[in-house]
Short mmCIF file of C-alpha atoms and ligand atoms in Angstrom, two decimals:
data_model
loop_
_atom_site.label_atom_id
_atom_site.label_comp_id
_atom_site.label_asym_id
_atom_site.label_seq_id
_atom_site.Cartn_x
_atom_site.Cartn_y
_atom_site.Cartn_z
CA MET A 711 130.92 -87.20 -97.65
CA ALA A 712 133.43 -88.94 -95.44
CA THR A 713 133.07 -92.34 -93.85
CA LYS A 714 134.95 -93.61 -90.89
CA ASP A 715 135.27 -96.83 -88.88
CA VAL A 716 135.61 -96.48 -85.13
CA ILE A 717 136.59 -99.32 -82.83
CA VAL A 718 134.61 -98.71 -79.63
CA LEU A 719 134.92 -101.85 -77.48
CA ALA A 720 132.38 -100.64 -74.94
CA ASP A 721 130.69 -103.06 -72.53
CA LEU A 722 126.95 -102.77 -73.15
CA LEU A 723 126.40 -103.33 -69.44
CA GLY A 724 129.28 -101.07 -68.46
CA THR A 725 127.13 -98.40 -66.84
CA ASN A 726 125.31 -100.95 -64.70
CA LYS A 727 128.57 -102.64 -63.74
CA LYS A 728 130.09 -99.34 -62.65
CA ILE A 729 127.12 -98.45 -60.43
CA ALA A 730 127.04 -102.00 -59.02
CA SER A 731 130.70 -101.84 -58.20
CA ASP A 732 130.24 -98.53 -56.34
CA ILE A 733 127.35 -100.05 -54.38
CA ARG A 734 129.41 -103.14 -53.55
CA THR A 735 132.29 -101.03 -52.26
CA GLU A 736 129.98 -98.93 -50.11
CA LEU A 737 128.09 -101.90 -48.66
CA GLU A 738 131.25 -103.83 -47.88
CA ARG A 739 132.77 -100.78 -46.24
CA ARG A 740 129.73 -100.62 -43.97
CA GLY A 741 129.91 -104.37 -43.28
CA ILE A 742 126.55 -105.09 -44.89
CA LEU A 743 126.26 -108.51 -46.49
CA ALA A 744 124.10 -108.04 -49.59
CA VAL A 745 122.30 -110.99 -51.15
CA ASN A 746 120.54 -110.84 -54.53
CA LEU A 747 117.74 -113.45 -54.82
CA LEU A 748 116.80 -114.72 -58.27
CA SER A 749 114.11 -117.16 -59.31
CA SER A 750 111.16 -117.65 -61.59
CA PRO A 751 107.87 -116.11 -60.39
CA GLY A 752 106.50 -117.83 -57.32
CA ALA A 753 109.48 -120.05 -56.53
CA GLY A 754 109.31 -118.82 -52.93
CA LYS A 755 111.66 -115.84 -52.61
CA THR A 756 109.41 -113.81 -50.32
CA SER A 757 108.44 -116.89 -48.31
CA LEU A 758 112.12 -117.68 -47.77
CA LEU A 759 112.81 -114.07 -46.73
CA GLU A 760 109.88 -114.20 -44.29
CA GLN A 761 111.43 -117.30 -42.71
CA ILE A 762 114.88 -115.72 -42.63
CA ALA A 763 113.35 -112.60 -41.03
CA VAL A 764 111.78 -114.67 -38.26
CA ARG A 765 115.15 -116.32 -37.55
CA LEU A 766 117.36 -113.24 -37.85
CA ARG A 767 115.31 -110.30 -36.61
CA ASP A 768 116.13 -110.74 -32.91
CA THR A 769 119.86 -111.27 -33.32
CA ALA A 770 120.71 -109.24 -36.44
CA LYS A 771 119.85 -106.02 -38.20
CA MET A 772 118.44 -106.94 -41.55
CA ALA A 773 116.76 -105.00 -44.33
CA VAL A 774 115.02 -106.05 -47.51
CA ILE A 775 114.59 -104.44 -50.92
CA GLU A 776 111.75 -105.94 -52.91
CA GLY A 777 111.64 -105.80 -56.69
CA ASP A 778 108.39 -106.38 -58.53
CA ILE A 779 106.77 -105.15 -61.70
CA GLU A 780 103.78 -103.89 -59.71
CA THR A 781 102.42 -103.71 -56.12
CA GLU A 782 103.81 -103.22 -52.61
CA ARG A 783 102.68 -106.69 -51.55
CA ASP A 784 106.02 -108.35 -51.01
CA ALA A 785 107.42 -105.42 -49.02
CA GLU A 786 104.29 -105.49 -46.85
CA ARG A 787 104.80 -109.20 -46.16
CA ILE A 788 108.34 -108.50 -44.95
CA ARG A 789 107.29 -105.50 -42.83
CA ALA A 790 104.65 -107.69 -41.21
CA ARG A 791 107.59 -109.76 -39.92
CA GLY A 792 109.06 -106.71 -38.23
CA VAL A 793 111.83 -106.08 -40.76
CA PRO A 794 112.25 -102.82 -42.72
CA ALA A 795 111.53 -103.26 -46.41
CA TRP A 796 111.44 -101.01 -49.47
CA GLN A 797 109.53 -101.82 -52.60
CA ILE A 798 110.89 -101.03 -56.04
CA THR A 799 108.23 -101.31 -58.72
CA THR A 800 109.81 -101.46 -62.13
CA GLY A 801 106.58 -100.66 -63.97
CA GLY A 802 107.22 -103.34 -66.57
CA ALA A 803 110.94 -104.02 -66.53
CA CYS A 804 111.69 -107.70 -65.99
CA HIS A 805 114.76 -107.20 -63.80
CA LEU A 806 116.30 -104.84 -61.27
CA GLU A 807 119.23 -102.65 -62.28
CA ALA A 808 121.94 -101.25 -60.06
CA LYS A 809 120.70 -97.66 -60.49
CA MET A 810 117.37 -98.66 -58.92
CA ILE A 811 119.20 -100.02 -55.88
CA ALA A 812 121.34 -96.88 -55.67
CA ARG A 813 118.17 -94.80 -55.33
CA VAL A 814 116.90 -96.82 -52.35
CA LEU A 815 120.22 -97.32 -50.62
CA PRO A 816 120.27 -94.00 -48.69
CA GLN A 817 117.19 -95.24 -46.79
CA VAL A 818 118.80 -98.51 -45.69
CA PRO A 819 120.05 -98.09 -42.10
CA PRO A 820 123.85 -97.86 -42.25
CA GLU A 821 124.20 -100.22 -39.28
CA SER A 822 122.41 -103.05 -41.12
CA GLU A 823 124.22 -106.38 -41.14
CA PHE A 824 122.27 -108.10 -43.90
CA LEU A 825 120.57 -106.63 -46.96
CA PHE A 826 118.44 -108.96 -49.04
CA ILE A 827 117.35 -107.88 -52.50
CA GLU A 828 114.49 -109.86 -53.98
CA ASN A 829 114.70 -109.53 -57.74
CA VAL A 830 111.74 -109.54 -60.12
CA GLY A 831 110.49 -113.10 -60.63
CA ASN A 832 112.29 -114.14 -63.81
CA LEU A 833 114.96 -116.77 -64.25
CA VAL A 834 116.56 -115.12 -67.30
CA CYS A 835 117.03 -111.36 -67.36
CA PRO A 836 118.08 -110.59 -63.75
CA ALA A 837 121.10 -112.86 -64.20
CA SER A 838 122.77 -110.26 -66.46
CA TYR A 839 122.59 -107.40 -63.95
CA GLU A 840 124.89 -107.11 -60.98
CA LEU A 841 123.30 -105.09 -58.18
CA GLY A 842 126.36 -104.75 -55.97
CA GLU A 843 125.60 -107.95 -54.10
CA ARG A 844 128.22 -110.02 -52.33
CA LEU A 845 126.24 -113.23 -52.84
CA ARG A 846 123.77 -114.29 -55.46
CA PHE A 847 121.14 -116.88 -54.57
CA VAL A 848 119.13 -118.71 -57.21
CA LEU A 849 115.98 -120.42 -55.96
CA LEU A 850 114.42 -123.38 -57.70
CA SER A 851 111.13 -124.79 -56.39
CA THR A 852 110.26 -128.45 -56.77
CA PRO A 853 107.03 -127.86 -58.77
CA GLU A 854 109.05 -126.15 -61.52
CA GLY A 855 110.70 -129.43 -62.45
CA ASP A 856 114.17 -130.89 -62.16
CA ASP A 857 115.27 -129.93 -65.69
CA LYS A 858 115.57 -126.20 -65.05
CA PRO A 859 119.31 -125.64 -64.40
CA LYS A 860 120.35 -126.71 -67.90
CA LYS A 861 117.48 -124.78 -69.47
CA TYR A 862 118.32 -121.51 -67.70
CA PRO A 863 122.09 -121.83 -67.35
CA LYS A 864 123.00 -118.21 -66.78
CA ALA A 865 121.12 -117.89 -63.48
CA PHE A 866 122.93 -120.97 -62.19
CA THR A 867 126.41 -120.22 -63.52
CA THR A 868 126.39 -116.71 -62.03
CA SER A 869 125.04 -117.66 -58.59
CA ASP A 870 126.93 -118.61 -55.44
CA VAL A 871 124.10 -120.49 -53.78
CA LEU A 872 121.29 -122.70 -55.02
CA VAL A 873 118.30 -122.88 -52.69
CA LEU A 874 115.96 -125.72 -53.57
CA THR A 875 112.58 -124.67 -52.20
CA LYS A 876 109.24 -126.34 -51.42
CA VAL A 877 110.83 -129.72 -50.78
CA ASP A 878 107.85 -130.53 -48.52
CA LEU A 879 106.07 -131.19 -51.85
CA LEU A 880 108.55 -133.86 -53.00
CA PRO A 881 106.23 -136.79 -52.14
CA TYR A 882 103.76 -135.49 -54.74
CA LEU A 883 106.12 -134.61 -57.55
CA PRO A 884 108.35 -136.42 -60.04
CA PHE A 885 111.36 -134.36 -59.00
CA ASP A 886 114.80 -135.96 -58.76
CA LEU A 887 116.71 -134.04 -56.09
CA GLU A 888 120.03 -135.76 -56.78
CA LYS A 889 119.77 -135.15 -60.52
CA VAL A 890 119.15 -131.43 -59.98
CA LYS A 891 122.09 -131.15 -57.63
CA ALA A 892 124.39 -133.00 -60.05
CA GLU A 893 123.31 -130.91 -63.05
CA ALA A 894 123.59 -127.66 -61.14
CA LEU A 895 127.09 -128.59 -60.03
CA GLU A 896 128.06 -129.37 -63.63
CA LEU A 897 127.03 -125.85 -64.53
CA ASN A 898 128.75 -124.35 -61.54
CA PRO A 899 130.97 -126.56 -59.38
CA ARG A 900 131.26 -123.80 -56.76
CA LEU A 901 127.52 -123.67 -56.01
CA GLN A 902 126.56 -124.24 -52.39
CA ILE A 903 123.25 -126.08 -52.27
CA PHE A 904 120.56 -125.88 -49.59
CA VAL A 905 117.47 -128.07 -49.55
CA THR A 906 114.65 -126.13 -47.89
CA SER A 907 111.00 -125.74 -47.14
CA ALA A 908 109.38 -122.55 -45.89
CA VAL A 909 106.49 -124.70 -44.62
CA THR A 910 108.37 -127.25 -42.50
CA GLY A 911 111.47 -125.13 -41.89
CA GLN A 912 113.76 -127.81 -43.32
CA GLY A 913 117.24 -126.58 -44.20
CA LEU A 914 116.72 -123.06 -42.84
CA ASP A 915 119.03 -123.35 -39.83
CA GLU A 916 121.85 -124.42 -42.15
CA LEU A 917 121.11 -121.47 -44.42
CA ILE A 918 121.13 -119.03 -41.50
CA ALA A 919 124.46 -120.44 -40.27
CA PHE A 920 125.85 -120.01 -43.78
CA LEU A 921 124.71 -116.36 -43.87
CA TRP A 922 126.45 -115.63 -40.57
CA ARG A 923 129.66 -117.27 -41.83
CA ALA A 924 129.50 -115.21 -45.03
CA ARG A 925 129.06 -112.02 -43.03
CA ARG A 926 131.99 -112.89 -40.77
CA ASP A 927 134.17 -113.44 -43.86
CA LEU A 928 133.07 -110.06 -45.18
CA THR A 929 133.81 -108.12 -42.01
CA ALA A 930 137.12 -109.97 -41.48
CA ARG A 931 138.20 -108.90 -44.96
CA HIS A 932 137.31 -105.29 -44.31
CA ALA A 933 138.44 -105.07 -40.68
CA MET B 19 113.07 -109.34 -72.09
CA HIS B 20 115.90 -107.08 -71.11
CA GLU B 21 117.14 -106.69 -74.68
CA LEU B 22 115.23 -103.42 -75.02
CA SER B 23 116.94 -101.83 -72.01
CA ILE B 24 120.31 -102.98 -73.33
CA VAL B 25 119.56 -101.42 -76.70
CA ALA B 26 118.47 -98.20 -74.95
CA GLY B 27 121.89 -98.06 -73.28
CA LEU B 28 123.57 -98.86 -76.60
CA PHE B 29 121.89 -95.85 -78.22
CA GLU B 30 123.26 -93.55 -75.54
CA THR B 31 126.75 -94.74 -76.44
CA LEU B 32 125.99 -94.42 -80.15
CA SER B 33 124.86 -90.80 -79.94
CA ALA B 34 127.86 -89.92 -77.76
CA GLN B 35 130.17 -91.53 -80.34
CA ALA B 36 128.48 -89.70 -83.22
CA ARG B 37 128.87 -86.38 -81.40
CA GLU B 38 132.49 -87.02 -80.55
CA ASN B 39 133.30 -87.90 -84.15
CA ARG B 40 131.11 -85.12 -85.60
CA ALA B 41 129.23 -87.68 -87.66
CA ALA B 42 125.95 -87.04 -89.41
CA ARG B 43 124.91 -90.67 -89.50
CA ILE B 44 125.81 -94.06 -88.16
CA THR B 45 125.67 -96.59 -90.96
CA GLY B 46 126.90 -99.73 -89.25
CA VAL B 47 127.03 -101.18 -85.74
CA THR B 48 128.85 -104.39 -84.80
CA LEU B 49 128.19 -106.13 -81.48
CA ARG B 50 130.02 -109.09 -79.98
CA ILE B 51 127.60 -111.17 -77.95
CA GLY B 52 128.72 -114.15 -75.90
CA ARG B 53 126.82 -117.41 -76.02
CA LEU B 54 126.37 -117.09 -72.23
CA SER B 55 125.78 -113.33 -72.16
CA GLY B 56 122.12 -113.79 -71.32
CA VAL B 57 120.76 -112.00 -74.38
CA VAL B 58 119.25 -113.44 -77.51
CA PRO B 59 120.80 -112.04 -80.72
CA GLU B 60 117.49 -112.15 -82.62
CA LEU B 61 115.72 -110.16 -79.88
CA LEU B 62 118.57 -107.70 -79.83
CA GLU B 63 118.16 -107.22 -83.58
CA SER B 64 114.40 -106.62 -83.30
CA ALA B 65 114.91 -104.22 -80.42
CA PHE B 66 117.57 -102.38 -82.43
CA ASP B 67 115.30 -102.03 -85.47
CA MET B 68 112.49 -100.76 -83.29
CA TYR B 69 114.67 -98.30 -81.46
CA LYS B 70 116.64 -96.82 -84.35
CA LYS B 71 113.68 -95.06 -86.03
CA GLY B 72 114.19 -91.33 -85.89
CA THR B 73 117.70 -91.58 -84.46
CA ILE B 74 121.12 -90.91 -85.89
CA ALA B 75 121.40 -94.64 -86.55
CA GLU B 76 118.13 -94.85 -88.47
CA ALA B 77 119.83 -96.42 -91.51
CA ALA B 78 122.41 -98.43 -89.60
CA LYS B 79 122.98 -102.07 -90.33
CA LEU B 80 123.41 -104.16 -87.20
CA THR B 81 125.86 -107.06 -87.20
CA VAL B 82 125.85 -109.41 -84.24
CA GLU B 83 128.85 -111.70 -83.87
CA VAL B 84 128.07 -114.57 -81.53
CA VAL B 85 131.06 -115.58 -79.42
CA PRO B 86 131.27 -119.22 -78.31
CA LEU B 87 132.08 -120.11 -74.73
CA ARG B 88 135.75 -120.98 -74.06
CA VAL B 89 137.44 -121.86 -70.79
CA ARG B 90 140.94 -122.54 -69.52
CA CYS B 91 141.65 -124.95 -66.67
CA ARG B 92 143.61 -123.31 -63.85
CA ALA B 93 144.82 -126.74 -62.70
CA CYS B 94 146.24 -128.19 -65.92
CA GLY B 95 146.07 -125.31 -68.40
CA ALA B 96 143.88 -127.12 -70.93
CA GLU B 97 141.74 -124.83 -73.10
CA ARG B 98 138.51 -125.81 -74.79
CA GLY B 99 135.06 -124.78 -75.88
CA VAL B 100 132.16 -125.56 -73.59
CA GLU B 101 129.16 -127.41 -74.95
CA SER B 102 126.08 -128.25 -72.91
CA TYR B 103 127.39 -126.11 -70.05
CA VAL B 104 129.54 -128.67 -68.27
CA PHE B 105 132.02 -126.56 -66.32
CA LEU B 106 134.50 -129.27 -65.49
CA CYS B 107 137.88 -129.60 -67.18
CA ALA B 108 137.62 -132.34 -69.84
CA ALA B 109 141.29 -133.21 -69.30
CA CYS B 110 141.64 -133.36 -65.50
CA ALA B 111 138.07 -132.89 -64.19
CA SER B 112 139.04 -129.82 -62.18
CA PRO B 113 136.18 -127.37 -61.54
CA ASP B 114 138.64 -124.48 -61.36
CA LEU B 115 138.03 -122.96 -64.78
CA GLU B 116 138.61 -119.49 -66.04
CA ILE B 117 136.10 -118.25 -68.61
CA LEU B 118 138.08 -116.84 -71.52
CA GLN B 119 135.16 -115.70 -73.65
CA GLY B 120 131.47 -116.19 -74.13
CA THR B 121 129.90 -113.98 -71.45
CA GLU B 122 130.63 -110.63 -73.06
CA MET B 123 128.21 -108.09 -74.47
CA ILE B 124 130.29 -105.57 -76.35
CA LEU B 125 129.83 -102.74 -78.82
CA GLU B 126 132.84 -103.54 -80.97
CA ARG B 127 132.79 -101.07 -83.82
CA ILE B 128 130.69 -98.50 -85.65
CA GLU B 129 130.73 -97.01 -89.13
CA LEU B 130 130.11 -93.30 -89.34
CA GLU B 131 129.37 -90.83 -92.12
CA SER B 132 129.89 -87.11 -92.00
CA ASP B 133 128.62 -84.55 -94.54
CA ASP B 134 131.58 -82.15 -94.51
CA ALA B 135 134.93 -83.10 -96.03
N1 LIG C 46 104.35 -126.06 -50.15
C1 LIG C 46 105.14 -124.97 -50.11
N2 LIG C 46 104.68 -123.82 -50.66
C2 LIG C 46 105.50 -122.74 -50.61
C3 LIG C 46 106.79 -122.80 -50.04
N3 LIG C 46 107.38 -121.58 -50.18
C4 LIG C 46 106.48 -120.81 -50.80
N4 LIG C 46 105.34 -121.49 -51.07
C5 LIG C 46 104.14 -120.99 -51.73
O1 LIG C 46 104.46 -120.60 -53.06
C6 LIG C 46 103.73 -119.45 -53.46
C7 LIG C 46 104.68 -118.37 -53.96
O2 LIG C 46 105.55 -117.99 -52.88
P1 LIG C 46 106.26 -116.57 -52.83
O3 LIG C 46 107.12 -116.58 -51.64
O4 LIG C 46 105.26 -115.48 -52.96
O5 LIG C 46 107.14 -116.63 -54.16
P2 LIG C 46 108.03 -115.47 -54.83
O6 LIG C 46 109.18 -116.14 -55.46
O7 LIG C 46 108.32 -114.42 -53.84
O8 LIG C 46 107.03 -114.92 -55.95
P3 LIG C 46 107.20 -113.58 -56.85
O9 LIG C 46 107.72 -112.50 -55.96
O10 LIG C 46 105.81 -113.31 -57.33
O11 LIG C 46 108.13 -113.96 -57.95
C8 LIG C 46 102.94 -119.00 -52.24
O12 LIG C 46 101.63 -119.49 -52.37
C9 LIG C 46 103.65 -119.70 -51.09
O13 LIG C 46 102.79 -119.97 -50.01
C10 LIG C 46 107.23 -124.04 -49.47
O14 LIG C 46 108.36 -124.20 -48.96
N5 LIG C 46 106.37 -125.09 -49.55
MG1 LIG C 47 108.05 -112.34 -53.99
ZN1 LIG C 48 142.41 -129.43 -66.19
#
């Protein structure tokens, strides 16, 4: 009997990273700005996408991929706003993986300008999986509490944008907006922060303007 | 819990490695898991023990080395470990930090046994 030691040095997420990188290349070549939205369940991802749809649908071509463990509900909510949407049901998995996006991608109109991917509601696992996005958004809703960034650091350190949601509820909650911003920036000094409400519309025009700027940067780079 | 899907991917690599090296068994597996990799070493261990039954790594011992988070400041060059996730240079307060280690999730090494000489 012979024994042997083999140094492997393989990235455990290598397969996902490879697929994500292929998706990113393809999307950027087509000029599609892809955004991956992360948050805990119910933080307001679909509500934010509904509001973005209302503000973008007449001037831009957008598409949405919805990730959930079960049901078509979120995709139906987006379609009701006149925007094409595809539902991925993971059947139990707590996060989307790049291979799931790769399967849906052929259906996304090639002339799309924006592709939003709503991840499964979970502030932990989705943070480890690149999907080929250009921008990662993490949403944090005011009822969840202002201590969340430090408790779930990976979602905040890997994101480009923090969207604070449901700020219309601030009068009823012990939520310190400035403390959250400061702690999130400690985790990730590059985070861009938007303070929003899907109910009052606060902060959404700024977010839309940011999305257009990001898409211009993308197409300028690949012109 | 995405530890199970990570372990599923790990086992694909393990069986490919065993085939390549004509091994009959895998007796040891060493992973290097960053403090900010997003996985929990204990959950990885349970997932591994659950998954290995009936595989070529049935008797394998799993070792998980946890890698602390270290950064280097691109402004002043200072290097340090990061506690409590404050990503600002302790020397010059610059936010322009390069992560040197601590986010990785790596299969470092395996021990194999083969029956023939
Ligand atoms: N007051 C208030 N409620 C909101 C706001 N945005 C969303 N909600 C409510 O929060 C609940 C969850 O919103 P969703 O948009 O479904 O949240 P989600 O993140 O998509 O949820 P999952 O996909 O299940 O993870 C719904 O009842 C929304 O009406 C907001 O800005 N203000
Ligand atoms: Mg939703
Ligand atoms: Zn410095």
